[in-house]
Structure formats: C-alpha cells, structure tokens
C-alpha cells in the first residue's frame, strides 16, 4: 500500500463513455490503496455503468443528480469541492472537457470541478475524430492554462467504434500512478533530487552471454517510486529488470557496472541523496569476446577483473563536493549480517545501510531488513512487502536530509 494515497479524499468523476467500465477498476484500486473515494457520475455515465457498481466498490453513496442529492448536505458539491485532495475525471468525454473549459456548471460533476481548488487529473477518452478536432484541442489547452490539470493519455488503441487510433482511456494503473505523483508533489522531498540505482548489472562474456545475479530490481524501483511520491525529482539508474518503466521519473538504463558507475557519477553533482539498491557486479570478464564463443572439447576458464566500486568513488567525490548529502547503501549478505553490514557502512562512509539476507531478498516481493545508521543505531524491521520497506527507508532519508518526515499531501 502506498502511503501517499492513504486517507486522501479523492472525487472520481465518471462521464459517459464506454471506458466508464474501466473507472470501476480505477475506483477499486484507489480504495485498496487506502483513499476515500466519492464517485460523481454524469447522467450519461449511468447508461454505461450503474451507480450501484461504484457504491459497492467505494462503500460510499454515489452522486448522480445535482438537486436530488443536495438535501444530503454531506455530499453537496460545495462540501465535496472543499474536502477533496484530488479530482480525477476518468473517462473525460469531449463534452465534459468542453464544459470544463467553458466554466459551465450544469451537473454535479462540472459544478464540483468549477468549485474546487484541488488539482484535477483528467483521463480523456473519445473517438479519434473528436480528440483530434481543433475544438477539443483548444478546450484542452484552455483548461491546462487556467487550471491545475494533469492529463493522462489518451492512448492509441481500439475504440468503441471498432476503429484504432488515439482516444483510448489510459489504463487504471497508470491513472493511479499519476494520482500518486500529483498528490505527492508537495511532499517532504519536493524540489529535491534523488538518485536510485536498481537491478543487477550484466557483465558480458560474449555478445550473447553475461555474468549476472538474481536481482529483480523490485527493491530499487519501489524506492524510486517512494521518493517520487514524496515530491522528489528522481533519477532511476537501472540495470536490466523485467519491470515496466515507471512514470514520473527519469529512467537511465545501463547494463554493466562500468556504465552504472558513469551514470551515477554524472548525476551526482545535483543530487541530494543517492540510494544504491543495485546489485553491482564486483567482477567482470577481463575481455568480452567480439563473437559468440564456440564450445570445444576442453573446459573454459574465465578470467575476471574488478569493476569500479561505485560507493567508494562517491565517498571520495562527496568529500570534495559536499554532495550528495545523504548516501544509502544496501548490504547483501549470506552470513554475519549485522557485523558485515556495519563494516561496509563504515568502509563506504554511508549515512544508512540497509542490510538484508541476499538469499531471501533477491527476486522476492517481501524483504526483512535491518537499518544501520552512522550513529550506531540498529533498527530491525519485520518481514514486509518491498514497497513498505521502501517507505520506511525513504522516511529515514527524509529525516537524514533534515526534512519533516510525514509523506506528501497536495
Ligand atoms: N556497490 C557499489 N559498487 C560495486 C559493488 C557494490 O557501489 N562495485 C554497492 C552496492 O550497490 C551496495 C553496496 O555497495 O549498496 C554493498 O554491496 P555488496 O555487494 O553488499 O558489498 P560489496 O562492497 O560488493 O562487498 P562484498 O561483495 O565483498 O560483500
């Protein structure tokens, strides 16, 4: 569960398009993430999905009519508008976009939208012709100029008409991601630059083989998202992983330890914190063969040479530059966890060391870590999902940077 959505009040406006069915999935995801979701539907939306669907998913009454429900003062548009942290309109039809751009307030959703000062997240969905029409484009431009609007999509895909083109509503998972970004952008790391490394480096033997490790990148990606959701500008330096590219951050992909070394050093002078979650190879083949190695009767010896130690170099540069102010390392151990991690914390001159058992951590969705700090503090965390571990580590980074530690809030 991501911290930034927890207990946030979100109004989900659903307008009349076939993608309204996907809004049910969106509502469910937001509720699961801990948000309080009030759904406001236009009349046209109720032709596609029933209010009952949303009521069952959000456990809250669904607002459809402006006047019938005003007697329920609790959910009148004024109280909704004032209480919400974020207004999401998904799907947003061309018709509703036009009304928003013109400042109309002819139904509960447009009235709420006109009334609120909360940021708006808009997921347009319509036929390609409607989307590409200069009228719609002008309305979008006008809206973005006047209001705090973030637009997600539309993507290219199959539309209600059966045609294929731009106009398809962004996927619910992506909309949730953007909700996290918008809600977190005034968080404790707003204006800070954080570099996170992730994944396991690959050291080529020949064009088709490499020396690698079992790192999945999950821990590093979770850390990057946790930093992003606290408002940071994040650079994620990633060795190969099977994970989708996260939105709302700068992704730099690398293969080898040497490439990661260069990417990290290049980003260092502007960064406030560096979190080295990557499993960096300590050795690489002395030569990478230009062509695929052919087998022969005899065995094959592989000469390995050292790769650069990124954190060692960071420590040297930091002594000169004073940046990054906070450096966090990971210790992947299979024995004497705390003692080995403490030794590495000192040797690499870190502020925080996240120690984990490499056998359990690599590839898994959960992790049991011990946090060791430079002052000698030892905090053993329970077995937690990796995104929860990431939240805890990021809270410590916020503290180490001398910032307030609660997460976000738009
Ligand atoms: N690390 C690094 N550069 C390397 C190897 C590791 O910056 N060439 C970083 C890792 O990203 C991690 C920390 O150093 O944050 C510790 O990595 P780990 O593999 O546990 O330790 P090593 O220093 O490689 O020591 P050893 O392999 O001998 O345990």
Coordinates of C-alpha atoms in Angstrom, one line a residue, residues 23-353:
X23 CA -13.4 3.5 -14.0
X24 CA -14.8 0.8 -11.7
X25 CA -11.4 -0.8 -11.7
X26 CA -9.8 2.6 -11.0
X27 CA -12.2 3.2 -8.1
X28 CA -11.3 -0.2 -6.7
X29 CA -7.6 0.4 -6.9
X30 CA -7.9 3.7 -5.2
X31 CA -9.9 2.3 -2.4
X32 CA -7.5 -0.6 -2.0
X33 CA -4.6 1.9 -1.7
X34 CA -6.4 3.5 1.3
X35 CA -8.1 6.5 -0.4
X36 CA -11.6 7.7 0.5
X37 CA -13.3 7.8 -2.9
X38 CA -16.6 9.7 -3.7
X39 CA -17.8 9.0 -7.1
X40 CA -19.8 11.6 -9.0
X41 CA -21.4 10.4 -12.3
X42 CA -22.9 12.3 -15.1
X43 CA -26.3 11.1 -16.3
X44 CA -24.7 9.7 -19.5
X45 CA -22.2 7.7 -17.4
X46 CA -25.1 5.9 -15.6
X47 CA -26.1 4.5 -19.0
X48 CA -22.8 2.6 -19.2
X49 CA -22.3 1.5 -15.6
X50 CA -24.7 1.7 -12.7
X51 CA -24.1 3.8 -9.6
X52 CA -24.5 0.6 -7.6
X53 CA -21.3 -0.7 -9.0
X54 CA -19.3 2.2 -7.7
X55 CA -21.2 2.3 -4.4
X56 CA -20.3 -1.4 -3.8
X57 CA -16.6 -0.7 -4.6
X58 CA -16.3 2.5 -2.6
X59 CA -18.7 1.8 0.2
X60 CA -20.0 5.3 -0.2
X61 CA -23.0 6.8 -1.7
X62 CA -22.6 7.8 -5.4
X63 CA -23.7 11.2 -6.5
X64 CA -25.6 11.5 -9.8
X65 CA -28.0 14.3 -9.6
X66 CA -27.3 17.8 -8.5
X67 CA -30.6 18.7 -6.9
X68 CA -32.0 15.4 -5.7
X69 CA -28.9 14.9 -3.5
X70 CA -28.4 18.4 -2.2
X71 CA -30.6 17.5 0.7
X72 CA -27.8 15.2 1.7
X73 CA -25.7 18.2 2.7
X74 CA -22.8 15.8 3.4
X75 CA -22.2 15.3 -0.3
X76 CA -23.3 18.6 -1.8
X77 CA -20.9 19.9 -4.4
X78 CA -19.6 22.6 -2.0
X79 CA -18.6 20.1 0.7
X80 CA -17.1 17.7 -1.9
X81 CA -15.2 20.5 -3.5
X82 CA -13.7 21.7 -0.3
X83 CA -12.9 18.4 1.2
X84 CA -11.2 16.7 -1.7
X85 CA -7.4 16.5 -2.2
X86 CA -7.8 15.5 -5.8
X87 CA -10.4 15.4 -8.5
X88 CA -10.0 12.6 -11.1
X89 CA -12.2 12.6 -14.2
X90 CA -12.0 9.3 -15.9
X91 CA -13.2 8.9 -18.5
X92 CA -13.4 12.5 -19.5
X93 CA -15.5 12.9 -22.6
X94 CA -15.1 15.6 -25.2
X95 CA -18.4 17.1 -24.0
X96 CA -17.3 17.3 -20.3
X97 CA -13.9 18.7 -21.3
X98 CA -15.7 21.4 -23.4
X99 CA -17.9 22.3 -20.4
X100 CA -14.9 22.4 -18.0
X101 CA -13.0 24.7 -20.5
X102 CA -16.1 27.0 -20.7
X103 CA -16.6 27.1 -16.9
X104 CA -20.0 25.5 -17.1
X105 CA -21.6 24.0 -14.0
X106 CA -24.7 22.2 -15.3
X107 CA -24.3 19.0 -13.4
X108 CA -22.9 17.7 -10.2
X109 CA -19.5 16.9 -11.7
X110 CA -19.0 20.2 -13.6
X111 CA -20.3 22.2 -10.6
X112 CA -17.8 20.4 -8.3
X113 CA -15.0 20.8 -10.8
X114 CA -15.7 24.6 -11.0
X115 CA -15.9 24.9 -7.3
X116 CA -12.8 23.1 -6.2
X117 CA -9.3 24.3 -5.8
X118 CA -7.9 20.8 -5.7
X119 CA -5.8 19.6 -8.6
X120 CA -7.5 17.8 -11.4
X121 CA -6.4 14.6 -13.1
X122 CA -8.0 14.2 -16.5
X123 CA -8.1 10.9 -18.5
X124 CA -9.7 11.8 -21.8
X125 CA -11.5 9.0 -23.7
X126 CA -13.3 9.6 -27.0
X127 CA -13.3 8.8 -30.7
X128 CA -10.2 9.8 -32.6
X129 CA -12.0 12.4 -34.6
X130 CA -13.4 14.1 -31.5
X131 CA -10.0 14.1 -29.8
X132 CA -8.2 15.4 -32.9
X133 CA -10.8 18.1 -33.6
X134 CA -9.2 21.5 -33.0
X135 CA -12.2 22.4 -30.8
X136 CA -11.2 19.7 -28.3
X137 CA -7.6 20.5 -28.6
X138 CA -8.3 24.2 -27.9
X139 CA -10.5 23.3 -25.0
X140 CA -7.7 21.1 -23.6
X141 CA -5.2 23.9 -24.0
X142 CA -7.5 26.5 -22.4
X143 CA -8.2 24.1 -19.5
X144 CA -4.5 23.5 -18.9
X145 CA -3.7 27.2 -19.0
X146 CA -6.4 28.1 -16.4
X147 CA -6.5 25.2 -14.1
X148 CA -4.1 22.8 -12.3
X149 CA -4.8 20.0 -14.6
X150 CA -2.7 16.9 -15.3
X151 CA -3.7 15.0 -18.4
X152 CA -3.1 11.2 -18.6
X153 CA -3.4 9.7 -22.1
X154 CA -5.3 9.2 -24.2
X155 CA -3.5 6.2 -25.6
X156 CA -3.7 4.7 -29.0
X157 CA -5.9 1.6 -29.3
X158 CA -9.1 0.0 -30.2
X159 CA -12.1 2.4 -29.7
X160 CA -15.8 1.9 -29.2
X161 CA -16.4 2.3 -32.9
X162 CA -14.1 -0.6 -33.7
X163 CA -11.6 1.8 -35.2
X164 CA -8.0 2.1 -33.9
X165 CA -6.4 5.4 -33.1
X166 CA -5.7 7.9 -30.3
X167 CA -8.6 8.3 -27.9
X168 CA -8.4 5.3 -25.6
X169 CA -8.5 6.0 -21.9
X170 CA -5.3 5.5 -20.1
X171 CA -5.1 2.3 -18.1
X172 CA -6.3 2.5 -14.4
X173 CA -2.9 1.5 -13.1
X174 CA -1.3 4.5 -14.9
X175 CA -4.0 6.8 -13.6
X176 CA -3.4 5.7 -10.1
X177 CA 0.3 6.3 -10.7
X178 CA -0.4 9.9 -11.7
X179 CA -2.7 10.3 -8.7
X180 CA 0.3 9.4 -6.5
X181 CA 2.5 11.9 -8.4
X182 CA 0.0 14.8 -8.2
X183 CA -0.8 14.1 -4.5
X184 CA 2.9 13.8 -3.6
X185 CA 4.3 16.7 -5.4
X186 CA 4.3 19.0 -2.4
X187 CA 5.6 16.2 -0.2
X188 CA 8.7 16.4 2.0
X189 CA 11.1 15.8 -0.9
X190 CA 9.6 18.5 -3.2
X191 CA 12.4 20.2 -5.0
X192 CA 15.0 17.5 -4.0
X193 CA 16.9 15.4 -6.4
X194 CA 17.3 11.7 -5.5
X195 CA 19.3 9.1 -7.4
X196 CA 18.3 5.5 -7.0
X197 CA 20.1 2.5 -8.6
X198 CA 18.3 -0.8 -9.2
X199 CA 18.7 -4.2 -10.7
X200 CA 21.6 -6.5 -11.3
X201 CA 24.4 -5.5 -13.6
X202 CA 25.3 -7.8 -16.5
X203 CA 29.0 -8.2 -17.4
X204 CA 29.3 -9.6 -21.0
X205 CA 31.3 -12.7 -21.7
X206 CA 30.4 -12.6 -25.4
X207 CA 27.6 -11.0 -27.4
X208 CA 25.0 -13.5 -26.1
X209 CA 26.2 -14.4 -22.6
X210 CA 26.9 -12.5 -19.4
X211 CA 27.9 -12.8 -15.7
X212 CA 24.9 -11.7 -13.7
X213 CA 23.0 -12.1 -10.4
X214 CA 19.4 -12.8 -9.2
X215 CA 18.5 -9.2 -8.5
X216 CA 14.9 -8.4 -9.8
X217 CA 15.2 -4.6 -9.3
X218 CA 11.9 -4.6 -7.2
X219 CA 13.5 -3.0 -4.2
X220 CA 15.2 -0.2 -6.1
X221 CA 12.1 0.5 -8.2
X222 CA 9.9 0.6 -5.0
X223 CA 12.4 3.1 -3.5
X224 CA 12.3 5.3 -6.6
X225 CA 8.5 5.4 -6.5
X226 CA 8.5 6.1 -2.8
X227 CA 10.9 9.1 -3.4
X228 CA 8.8 10.2 -6.4
X229 CA 5.6 10.1 -4.3
X230 CA 7.2 12.4 -1.8
X231 CA 7.7 15.0 -4.4
X232 CA 11.4 14.3 -5.3
X233 CA 12.8 14.6 -8.8
X234 CA 14.1 11.0 -9.2
X235 CA 16.7 9.6 -11.5
X236 CA 16.5 5.8 -11.6
X237 CA 19.7 4.2 -12.9
X238 CA 18.5 0.7 -13.7
X239 CA 20.4 -2.4 -14.7
X240 CA 18.2 -4.8 -16.7
X241 CA 15.0 -5.9 -15.0
X242 CA 11.7 -7.3 -16.1
X243 CA 9.8 -4.4 -14.5
X244 CA 7.8 -1.8 -16.5
X245 CA 9.3 1.6 -16.8
X246 CA 7.8 3.8 -14.0
X247 CA 6.1 7.0 -14.9
X248 CA 7.0 10.4 -13.5
X249 CA 10.8 9.9 -13.1
X250 CA 13.9 9.9 -15.2
X251 CA 14.9 6.3 -16.2
X252 CA 18.5 5.7 -17.2
X253 CA 19.1 2.2 -18.3
X254 CA 22.5 0.6 -18.1
X255 CA 24.0 -2.9 -18.5
X256 CA 27.3 -3.1 -16.8
X257 CA 28.9 -1.9 -13.5
X258 CA 31.1 0.5 -15.5
X259 CA 28.0 2.0 -17.2
X260 CA 26.3 2.3 -13.8
X261 CA 29.4 3.9 -12.4
X262 CA 29.4 6.6 -15.1
X263 CA 25.6 7.2 -14.9
X264 CA 25.7 7.6 -11.1
X265 CA 28.7 9.9 -11.2
X266 CA 27.2 12.1 -13.9
X267 CA 24.1 12.7 -11.8
X268 CA 25.9 13.3 -8.5
X269 CA 26.6 17.0 -8.5
X270 CA 22.9 17.9 -8.4
X271 CA 21.7 15.1 -6.1
X272 CA 20.6 15.4 -2.5
X273 CA 20.6 11.7 -1.9
X274 CA 21.9 8.6 -3.5
X275 CA 20.4 5.2 -2.8
X276 CA 22.4 2.3 -4.1
X277 CA 20.0 -0.6 -4.2
X278 CA 21.5 -2.2 -7.3
X279 CA 23.4 -5.4 -7.1
X280 CA 26.6 -4.3 -8.8
X281 CA 28.9 -7.0 -10.1
X282 CA 32.3 -6.8 -8.3
X283 CA 34.0 -8.7 -11.2
X284 CA 33.6 -8.7 -14.9
X285 CA 35.2 -10.9 -17.6
X286 CA 38.6 -9.4 -18.5
X287 CA 37.7 -9.5 -22.2
X288 CA 34.2 -9.6 -23.7
X289 CA 34.6 -11.8 -26.9
X290 CA 33.6 -10.0 -30.1
X291 CA 31.9 -13.1 -31.4
X292 CA 29.9 -15.9 -29.7
X293 CA 32.3 -18.3 -28.1
X294 CA 32.3 -21.8 -29.6
X295 CA 32.5 -24.8 -27.5
X296 CA 35.5 -27.1 -27.7
X297 CA 36.4 -30.4 -26.0
X298 CA 38.3 -28.7 -23.2
X299 CA 36.9 -26.8 -20.3
X300 CA 36.6 -23.0 -20.4
X301 CA 38.5 -20.7 -17.9
X302 CA 37.1 -17.2 -17.5
X303 CA 39.5 -14.5 -16.2
X304 CA 37.7 -12.0 -14.1
X305 CA 38.8 -8.5 -13.2
X306 CA 37.4 -6.0 -10.6
X307 CA 34.8 -3.5 -11.6
X308 CA 34.8 0.0 -10.1
X309 CA 33.3 0.3 -6.6
X310 CA 30.7 3.0 -7.1
X311 CA 30.1 3.8 -3.5
X312 CA 33.9 4.1 -2.8
X313 CA 34.2 6.7 -5.6
X314 CA 31.0 8.5 -4.4
X315 CA 32.6 8.8 -0.9
X316 CA 35.7 10.5 -2.4
X317 CA 33.7 12.9 -4.6
X318 CA 31.4 13.7 -1.7
X319 CA 34.3 14.8 0.4
X320 CA 35.1 17.4 -2.3
X321 CA 31.6 18.4 -3.5
X322 CA 29.6 18.1 -0.3
X323 CA 27.0 16.2 -2.4
X324 CA 25.1 14.0 -2.2
X325 CA 24.2 15.0 1.4
X326 CA 22.8 11.5 2.1
X327 CA 24.2 8.2 0.8
X328 CA 22.4 4.9 1.5
X329 CA 23.8 1.5 0.7
X330 CA 22.5 -2.0 0.7
X331 CA 24.4 -4.9 2.1
X332 CA 23.6 -8.2 0.6
X333 CA 24.9 -10.9 2.9
X334 CA 24.5 -14.6 3.5
X335 CA 26.2 -14.7 6.9
X336 CA 27.0 -12.4 9.9
X337 CA 24.5 -9.9 8.5
X338 CA 24.8 -7.0 11.0
X339 CA 28.6 -7.3 11.6
X340 CA 29.3 -7.4 7.9
X341 CA 26.9 -4.6 7.1
X342 CA 28.3 -2.4 9.9
X343 CA 31.8 -2.9 8.5
X344 CA 30.6 -1.8 5.0
X345 CA 28.7 1.2 6.4
X346 CA 32.0 2.4 7.8
X347 CA 34.2 1.5 4.9
X348 CA 31.9 3.1 2.4
X349 CA 31.2 6.1 4.6
X350 CA 27.5 5.8 4.4
X351 CA 24.7 7.5 6.3
X352 CA 22.4 4.5 6.3
X353 CA 22.9 0.8 5.4

